[in-house]
mmCIF file of C-alpha atoms in Angstrom:
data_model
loop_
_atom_site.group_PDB
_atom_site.id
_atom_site.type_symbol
_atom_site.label_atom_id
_atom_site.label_comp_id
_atom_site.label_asym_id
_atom_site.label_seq_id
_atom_site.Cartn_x
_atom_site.Cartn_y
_atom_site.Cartn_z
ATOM 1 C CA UNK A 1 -3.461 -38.497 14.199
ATOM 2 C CA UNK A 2 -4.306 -35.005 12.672
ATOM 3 C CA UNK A 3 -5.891 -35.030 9.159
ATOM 4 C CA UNK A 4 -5.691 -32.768 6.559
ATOM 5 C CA UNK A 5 -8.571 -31.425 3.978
ATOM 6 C CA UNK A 6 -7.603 -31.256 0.586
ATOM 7 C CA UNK A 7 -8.487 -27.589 0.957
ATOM 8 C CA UNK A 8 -5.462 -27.406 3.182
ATOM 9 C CA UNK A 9 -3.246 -29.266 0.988
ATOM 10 C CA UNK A 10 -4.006 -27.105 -2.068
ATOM 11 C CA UNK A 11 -2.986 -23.946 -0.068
ATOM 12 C CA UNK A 12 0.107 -25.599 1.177
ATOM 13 C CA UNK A 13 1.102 -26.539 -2.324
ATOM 14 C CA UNK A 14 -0.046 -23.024 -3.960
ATOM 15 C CA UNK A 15 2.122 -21.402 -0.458
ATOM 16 C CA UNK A 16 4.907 -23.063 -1.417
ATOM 17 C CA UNK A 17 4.983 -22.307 -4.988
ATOM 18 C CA UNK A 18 4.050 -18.848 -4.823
ATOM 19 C CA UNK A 19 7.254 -18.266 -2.327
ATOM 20 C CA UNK A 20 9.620 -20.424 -4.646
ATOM 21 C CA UNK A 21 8.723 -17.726 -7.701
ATOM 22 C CA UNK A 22 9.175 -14.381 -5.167
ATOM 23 C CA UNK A 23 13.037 -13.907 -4.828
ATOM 24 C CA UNK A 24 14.380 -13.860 -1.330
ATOM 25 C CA UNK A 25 11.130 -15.297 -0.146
ATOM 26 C CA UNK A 26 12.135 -18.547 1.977
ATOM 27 C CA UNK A 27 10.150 -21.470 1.510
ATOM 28 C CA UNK A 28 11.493 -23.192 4.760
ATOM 29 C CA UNK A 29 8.249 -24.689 7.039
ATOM 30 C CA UNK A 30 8.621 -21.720 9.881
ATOM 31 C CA UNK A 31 7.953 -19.191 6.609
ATOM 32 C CA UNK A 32 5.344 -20.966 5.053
ATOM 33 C CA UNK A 33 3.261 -21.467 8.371
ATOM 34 C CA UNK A 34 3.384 -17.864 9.113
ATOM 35 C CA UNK A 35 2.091 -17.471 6.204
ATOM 36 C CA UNK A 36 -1.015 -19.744 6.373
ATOM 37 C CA UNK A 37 -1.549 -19.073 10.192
ATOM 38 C CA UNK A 38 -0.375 -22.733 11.460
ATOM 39 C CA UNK A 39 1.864 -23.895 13.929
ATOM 40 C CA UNK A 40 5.940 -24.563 12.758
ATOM 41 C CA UNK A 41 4.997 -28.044 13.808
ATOM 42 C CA UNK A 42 1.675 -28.644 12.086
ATOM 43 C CA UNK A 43 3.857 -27.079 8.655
ATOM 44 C CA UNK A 44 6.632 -29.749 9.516
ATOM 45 C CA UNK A 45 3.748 -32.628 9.391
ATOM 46 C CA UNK A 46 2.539 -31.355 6.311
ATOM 47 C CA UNK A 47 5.505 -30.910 4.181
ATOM 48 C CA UNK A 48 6.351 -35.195 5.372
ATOM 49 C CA UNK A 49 2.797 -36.106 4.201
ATOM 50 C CA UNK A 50 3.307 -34.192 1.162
ATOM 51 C CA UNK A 51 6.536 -35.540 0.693
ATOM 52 C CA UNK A 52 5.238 -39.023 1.061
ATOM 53 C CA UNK A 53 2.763 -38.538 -1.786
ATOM 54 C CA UNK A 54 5.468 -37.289 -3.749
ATOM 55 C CA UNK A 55 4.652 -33.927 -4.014
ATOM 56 C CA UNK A 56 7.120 -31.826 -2.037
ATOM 57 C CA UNK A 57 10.707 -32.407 -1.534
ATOM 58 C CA UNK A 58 11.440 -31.916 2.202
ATOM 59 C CA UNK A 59 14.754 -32.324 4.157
ATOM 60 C CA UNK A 60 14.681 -31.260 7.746
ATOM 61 C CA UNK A 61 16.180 -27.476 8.181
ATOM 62 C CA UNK A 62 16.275 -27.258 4.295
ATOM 63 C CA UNK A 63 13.931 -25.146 2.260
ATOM 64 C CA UNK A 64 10.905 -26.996 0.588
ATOM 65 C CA UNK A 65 11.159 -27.527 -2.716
ATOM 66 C CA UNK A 66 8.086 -28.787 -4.652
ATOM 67 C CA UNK A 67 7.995 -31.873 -7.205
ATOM 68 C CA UNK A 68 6.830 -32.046 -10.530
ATOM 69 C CA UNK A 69 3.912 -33.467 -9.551
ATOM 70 C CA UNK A 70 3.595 -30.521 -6.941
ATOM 71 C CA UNK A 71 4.152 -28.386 -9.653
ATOM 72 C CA UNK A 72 1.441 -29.835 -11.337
ATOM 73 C CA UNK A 73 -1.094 -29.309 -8.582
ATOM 74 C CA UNK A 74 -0.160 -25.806 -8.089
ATOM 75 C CA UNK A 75 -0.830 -24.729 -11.555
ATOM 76 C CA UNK A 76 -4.618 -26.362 -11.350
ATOM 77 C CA UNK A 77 -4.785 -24.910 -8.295
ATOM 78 C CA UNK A 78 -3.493 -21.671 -9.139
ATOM 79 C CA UNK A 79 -5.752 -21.802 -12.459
ATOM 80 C CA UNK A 80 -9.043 -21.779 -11.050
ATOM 81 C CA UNK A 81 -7.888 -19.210 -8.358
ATOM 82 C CA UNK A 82 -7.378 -16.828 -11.229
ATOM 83 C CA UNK A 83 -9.903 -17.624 -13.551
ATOM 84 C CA UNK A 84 -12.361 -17.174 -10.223
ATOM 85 C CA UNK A 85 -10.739 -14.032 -9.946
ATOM 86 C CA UNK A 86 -11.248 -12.673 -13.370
ATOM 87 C CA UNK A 87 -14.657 -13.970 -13.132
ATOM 88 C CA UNK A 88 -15.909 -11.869 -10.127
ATOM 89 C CA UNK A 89 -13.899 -8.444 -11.471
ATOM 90 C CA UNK A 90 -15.417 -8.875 -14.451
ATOM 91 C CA UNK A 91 -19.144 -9.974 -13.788
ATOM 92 C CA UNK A 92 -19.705 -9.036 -10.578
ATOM 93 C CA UNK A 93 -17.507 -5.522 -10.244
ATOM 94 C CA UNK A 94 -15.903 -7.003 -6.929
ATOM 95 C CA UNK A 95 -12.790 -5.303 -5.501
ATOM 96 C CA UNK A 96 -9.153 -6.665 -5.927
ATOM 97 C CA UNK A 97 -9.139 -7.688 -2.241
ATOM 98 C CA UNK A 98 -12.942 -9.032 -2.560
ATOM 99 C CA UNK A 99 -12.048 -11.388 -5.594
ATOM 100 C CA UNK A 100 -8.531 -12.827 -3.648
ATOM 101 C CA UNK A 101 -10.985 -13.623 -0.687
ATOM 102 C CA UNK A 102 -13.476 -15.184 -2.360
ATOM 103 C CA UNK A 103 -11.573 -16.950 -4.985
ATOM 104 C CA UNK A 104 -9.441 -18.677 -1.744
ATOM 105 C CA UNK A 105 -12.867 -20.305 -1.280
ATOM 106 C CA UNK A 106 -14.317 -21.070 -4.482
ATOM 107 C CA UNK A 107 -10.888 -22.432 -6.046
ATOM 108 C CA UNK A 108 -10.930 -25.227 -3.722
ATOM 109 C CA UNK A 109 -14.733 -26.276 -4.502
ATOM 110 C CA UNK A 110 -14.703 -26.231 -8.508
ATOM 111 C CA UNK A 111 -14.323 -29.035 -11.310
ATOM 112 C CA UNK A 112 -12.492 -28.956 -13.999
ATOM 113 C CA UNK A 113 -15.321 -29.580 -15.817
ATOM 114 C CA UNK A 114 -17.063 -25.603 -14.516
ATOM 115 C CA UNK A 115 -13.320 -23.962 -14.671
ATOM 116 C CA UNK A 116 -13.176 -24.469 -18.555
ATOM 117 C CA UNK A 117 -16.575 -23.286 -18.928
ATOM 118 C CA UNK A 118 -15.485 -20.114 -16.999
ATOM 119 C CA UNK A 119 -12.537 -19.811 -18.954
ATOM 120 C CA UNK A 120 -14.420 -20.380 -22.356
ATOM 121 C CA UNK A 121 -16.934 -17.442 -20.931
ATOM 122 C CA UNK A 122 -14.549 -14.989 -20.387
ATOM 123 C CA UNK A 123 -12.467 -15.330 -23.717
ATOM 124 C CA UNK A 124 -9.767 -17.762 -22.620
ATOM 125 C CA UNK A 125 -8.071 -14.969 -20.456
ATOM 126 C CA UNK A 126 -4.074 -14.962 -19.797
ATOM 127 C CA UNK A 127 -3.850 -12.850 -17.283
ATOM 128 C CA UNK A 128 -6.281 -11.821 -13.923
ATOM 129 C CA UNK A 129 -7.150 -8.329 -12.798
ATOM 130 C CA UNK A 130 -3.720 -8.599 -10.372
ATOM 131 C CA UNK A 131 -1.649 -9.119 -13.273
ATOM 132 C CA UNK A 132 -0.484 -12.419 -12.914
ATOM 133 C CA UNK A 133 -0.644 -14.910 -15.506
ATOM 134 C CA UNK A 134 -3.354 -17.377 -15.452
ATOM 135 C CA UNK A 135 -1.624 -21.302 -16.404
ATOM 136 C CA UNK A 136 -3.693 -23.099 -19.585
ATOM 137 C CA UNK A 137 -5.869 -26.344 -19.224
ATOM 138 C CA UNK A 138 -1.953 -27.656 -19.716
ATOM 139 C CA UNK A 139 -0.703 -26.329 -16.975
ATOM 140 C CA UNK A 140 2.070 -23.720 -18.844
ATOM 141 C CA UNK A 141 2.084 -20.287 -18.103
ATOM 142 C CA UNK A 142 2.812 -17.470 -20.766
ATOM 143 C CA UNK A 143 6.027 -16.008 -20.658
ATOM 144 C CA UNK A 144 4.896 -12.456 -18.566
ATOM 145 C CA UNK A 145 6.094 -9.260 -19.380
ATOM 146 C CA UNK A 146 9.485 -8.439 -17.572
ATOM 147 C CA UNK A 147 8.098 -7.074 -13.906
ATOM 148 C CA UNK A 148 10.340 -6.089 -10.787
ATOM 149 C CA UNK A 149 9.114 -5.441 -7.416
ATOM 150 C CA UNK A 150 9.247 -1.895 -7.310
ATOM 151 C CA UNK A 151 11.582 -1.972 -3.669
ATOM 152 C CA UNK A 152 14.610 -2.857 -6.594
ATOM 153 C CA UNK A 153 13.709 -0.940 -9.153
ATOM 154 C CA UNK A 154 15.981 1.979 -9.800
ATOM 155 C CA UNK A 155 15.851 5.595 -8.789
ATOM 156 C CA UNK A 156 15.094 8.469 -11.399
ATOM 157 C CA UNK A 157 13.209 6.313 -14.267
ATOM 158 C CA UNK A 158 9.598 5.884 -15.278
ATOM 159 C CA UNK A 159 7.802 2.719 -14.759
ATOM 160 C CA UNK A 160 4.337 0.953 -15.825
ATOM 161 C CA UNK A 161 2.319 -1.043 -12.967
ATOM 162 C CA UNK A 162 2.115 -4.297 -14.273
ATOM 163 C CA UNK A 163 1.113 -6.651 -11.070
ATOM 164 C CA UNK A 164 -0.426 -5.660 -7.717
ATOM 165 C CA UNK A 165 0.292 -8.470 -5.330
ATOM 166 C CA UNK A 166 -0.551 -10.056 -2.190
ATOM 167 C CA UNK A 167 -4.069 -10.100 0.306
ATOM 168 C CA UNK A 168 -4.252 -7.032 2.217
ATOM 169 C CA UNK A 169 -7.117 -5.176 1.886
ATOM 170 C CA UNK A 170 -5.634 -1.735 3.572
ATOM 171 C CA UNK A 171 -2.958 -2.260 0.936
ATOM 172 C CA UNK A 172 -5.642 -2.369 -2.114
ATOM 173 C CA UNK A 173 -7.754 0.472 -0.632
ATOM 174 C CA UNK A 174 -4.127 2.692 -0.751
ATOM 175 C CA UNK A 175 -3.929 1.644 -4.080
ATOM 176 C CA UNK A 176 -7.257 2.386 -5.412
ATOM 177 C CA UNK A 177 -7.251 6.389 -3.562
ATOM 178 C CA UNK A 178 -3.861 6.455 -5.120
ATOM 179 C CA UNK A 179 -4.011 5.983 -8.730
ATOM 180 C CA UNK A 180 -1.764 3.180 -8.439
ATOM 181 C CA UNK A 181 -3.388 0.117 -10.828
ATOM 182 C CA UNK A 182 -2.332 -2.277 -13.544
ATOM 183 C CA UNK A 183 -0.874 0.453 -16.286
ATOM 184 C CA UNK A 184 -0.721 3.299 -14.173
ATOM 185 C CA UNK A 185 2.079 5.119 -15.192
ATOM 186 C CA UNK A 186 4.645 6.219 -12.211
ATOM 187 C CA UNK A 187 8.306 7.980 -11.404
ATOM 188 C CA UNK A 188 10.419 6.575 -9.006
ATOM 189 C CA UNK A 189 12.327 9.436 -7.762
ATOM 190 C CA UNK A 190 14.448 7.686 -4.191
ATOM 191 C CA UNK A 191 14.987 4.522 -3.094
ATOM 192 C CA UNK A 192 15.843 5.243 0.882
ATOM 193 C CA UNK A 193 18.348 2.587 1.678
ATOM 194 C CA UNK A 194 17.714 3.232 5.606
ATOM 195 C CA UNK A 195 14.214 3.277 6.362
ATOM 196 C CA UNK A 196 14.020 1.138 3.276
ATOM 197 C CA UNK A 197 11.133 3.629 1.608
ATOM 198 C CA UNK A 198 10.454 4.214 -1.453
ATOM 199 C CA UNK A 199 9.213 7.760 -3.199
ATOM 200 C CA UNK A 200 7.554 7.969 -6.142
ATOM 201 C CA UNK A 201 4.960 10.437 -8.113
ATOM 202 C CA UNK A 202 1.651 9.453 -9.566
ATOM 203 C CA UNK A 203 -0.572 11.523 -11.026
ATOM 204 C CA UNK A 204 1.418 14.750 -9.688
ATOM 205 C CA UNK A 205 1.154 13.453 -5.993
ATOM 206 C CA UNK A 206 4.446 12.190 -3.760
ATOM 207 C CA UNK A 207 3.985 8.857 -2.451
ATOM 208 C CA UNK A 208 6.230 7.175 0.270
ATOM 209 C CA UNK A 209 5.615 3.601 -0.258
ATOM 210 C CA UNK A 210 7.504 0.981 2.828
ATOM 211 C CA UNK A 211 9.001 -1.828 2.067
ATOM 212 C CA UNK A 212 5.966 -4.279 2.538
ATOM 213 C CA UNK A 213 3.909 -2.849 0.366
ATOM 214 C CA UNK A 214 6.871 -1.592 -2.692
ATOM 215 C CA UNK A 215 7.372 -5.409 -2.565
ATOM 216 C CA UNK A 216 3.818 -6.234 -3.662
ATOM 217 C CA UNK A 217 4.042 -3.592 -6.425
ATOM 218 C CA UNK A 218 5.725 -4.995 -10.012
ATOM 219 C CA UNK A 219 6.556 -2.907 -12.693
ATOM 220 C CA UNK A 220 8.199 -2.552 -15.792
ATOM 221 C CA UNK A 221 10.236 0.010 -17.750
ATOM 222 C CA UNK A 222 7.926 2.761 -19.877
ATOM 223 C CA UNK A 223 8.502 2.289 -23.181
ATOM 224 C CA UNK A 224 5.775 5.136 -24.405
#
């Protein structure tokens, strides 16, 4: 019988929470092994073990849904992730793609006991260098600042980068050669329904952004 790390388990839980948040992100098993590079089948097996510890809510064909308990791990889980992440922007100058990387690694090695320490070094931080909000010792998360992916956000307004999401490293790189960071200041000028692109200006220069990556880019209106 296959066995599963608790390094796997966290990612599973923190995979399935992170799709629950994202709308029209499905949290069925097929999605999230695509997502973690894993067989449909070896997702199935892991949502029923998960489900057996109480900690996901799985029906076969249905979408996963996590518990509170799941919940619960998630937000530990997710807490160190960010709090590593903050950590190595900070102290060490590492990219936004270096600190997701390393922080997948570290997260899943740390006490409690070291996180708070962290989190006491760097000033009790609510937010990480992404822009997402980083959950207290408690578990509860800040309300954050009204974002939208940018692929909704309507034409002909100007908008304030206030999350850069996702892994990709190509993705990041764009973003850093483009001026697009957290409170860069950008107008959306088209939405292209078709292609599904979207055009905006930064800095005096045209981007055309495709749907993958608008999605990882949130933003809110500027009020300035």
């Amino acid at each position: 019988m296959e066995t599963y790390n608790s390094a796997s388990v966290e990612n599973f839980i923190k995979t399935v929470y992170n799709f629950e948040l994202r709308e029209g992100w499905d949290t069925r098993s097929g999605s999230i092994a695509r997502e973690l590079g894993i067989t449909n089948a070896a997702a199935t097996d892991m949502a029923r073990k998960l489900a057996l510890k109480n900690l996901i809510d799985y029906r076969k064909y249905k979408e996963l849904k996590l518990t509170e308990a799941g919940k619960k791990l998630a937000m530990e889980i997710i807490r160190k992730h960010r709090l590593w992440e903050t950590f190595l922007h900070r102290v060490l100058d590492l990219s936004l793609h270096e600190i997701h990387r390393e922080a997948e690694m570290l997260e899943h090695a740390t006490s409690d006991f070291l996180m708070e320490k962290i989190s006491k070094y760097l000033g009790d931080p609510i937010s990480d260098p992404h822009g997402d909000p980083i959950p207290d010792r408690n578990g509860e998360l800040i309300a954050p600042e009204e974002c939208i992916s940018l692929s909704i956000a309507l034409a002909d307004r100007e908008y304030e980068i206030c999350r850069l999401i996702g892994s990709d490293q190509e993705f990041y790189e764009f973003c850093l050669n483009n001026h697009l960071q957290i409170g860069s200041i950008l107008s959306l000028k088209k939405q292209y329904e078709q292609s599904k692109m979207t055009e905006v200006v930064v800095k005096n220069t045209k981007l055309l952004l495709n749907a993958d990556w608008s999605r990882f880019i949130f933003v809110k209106d500027n009020k300035q």
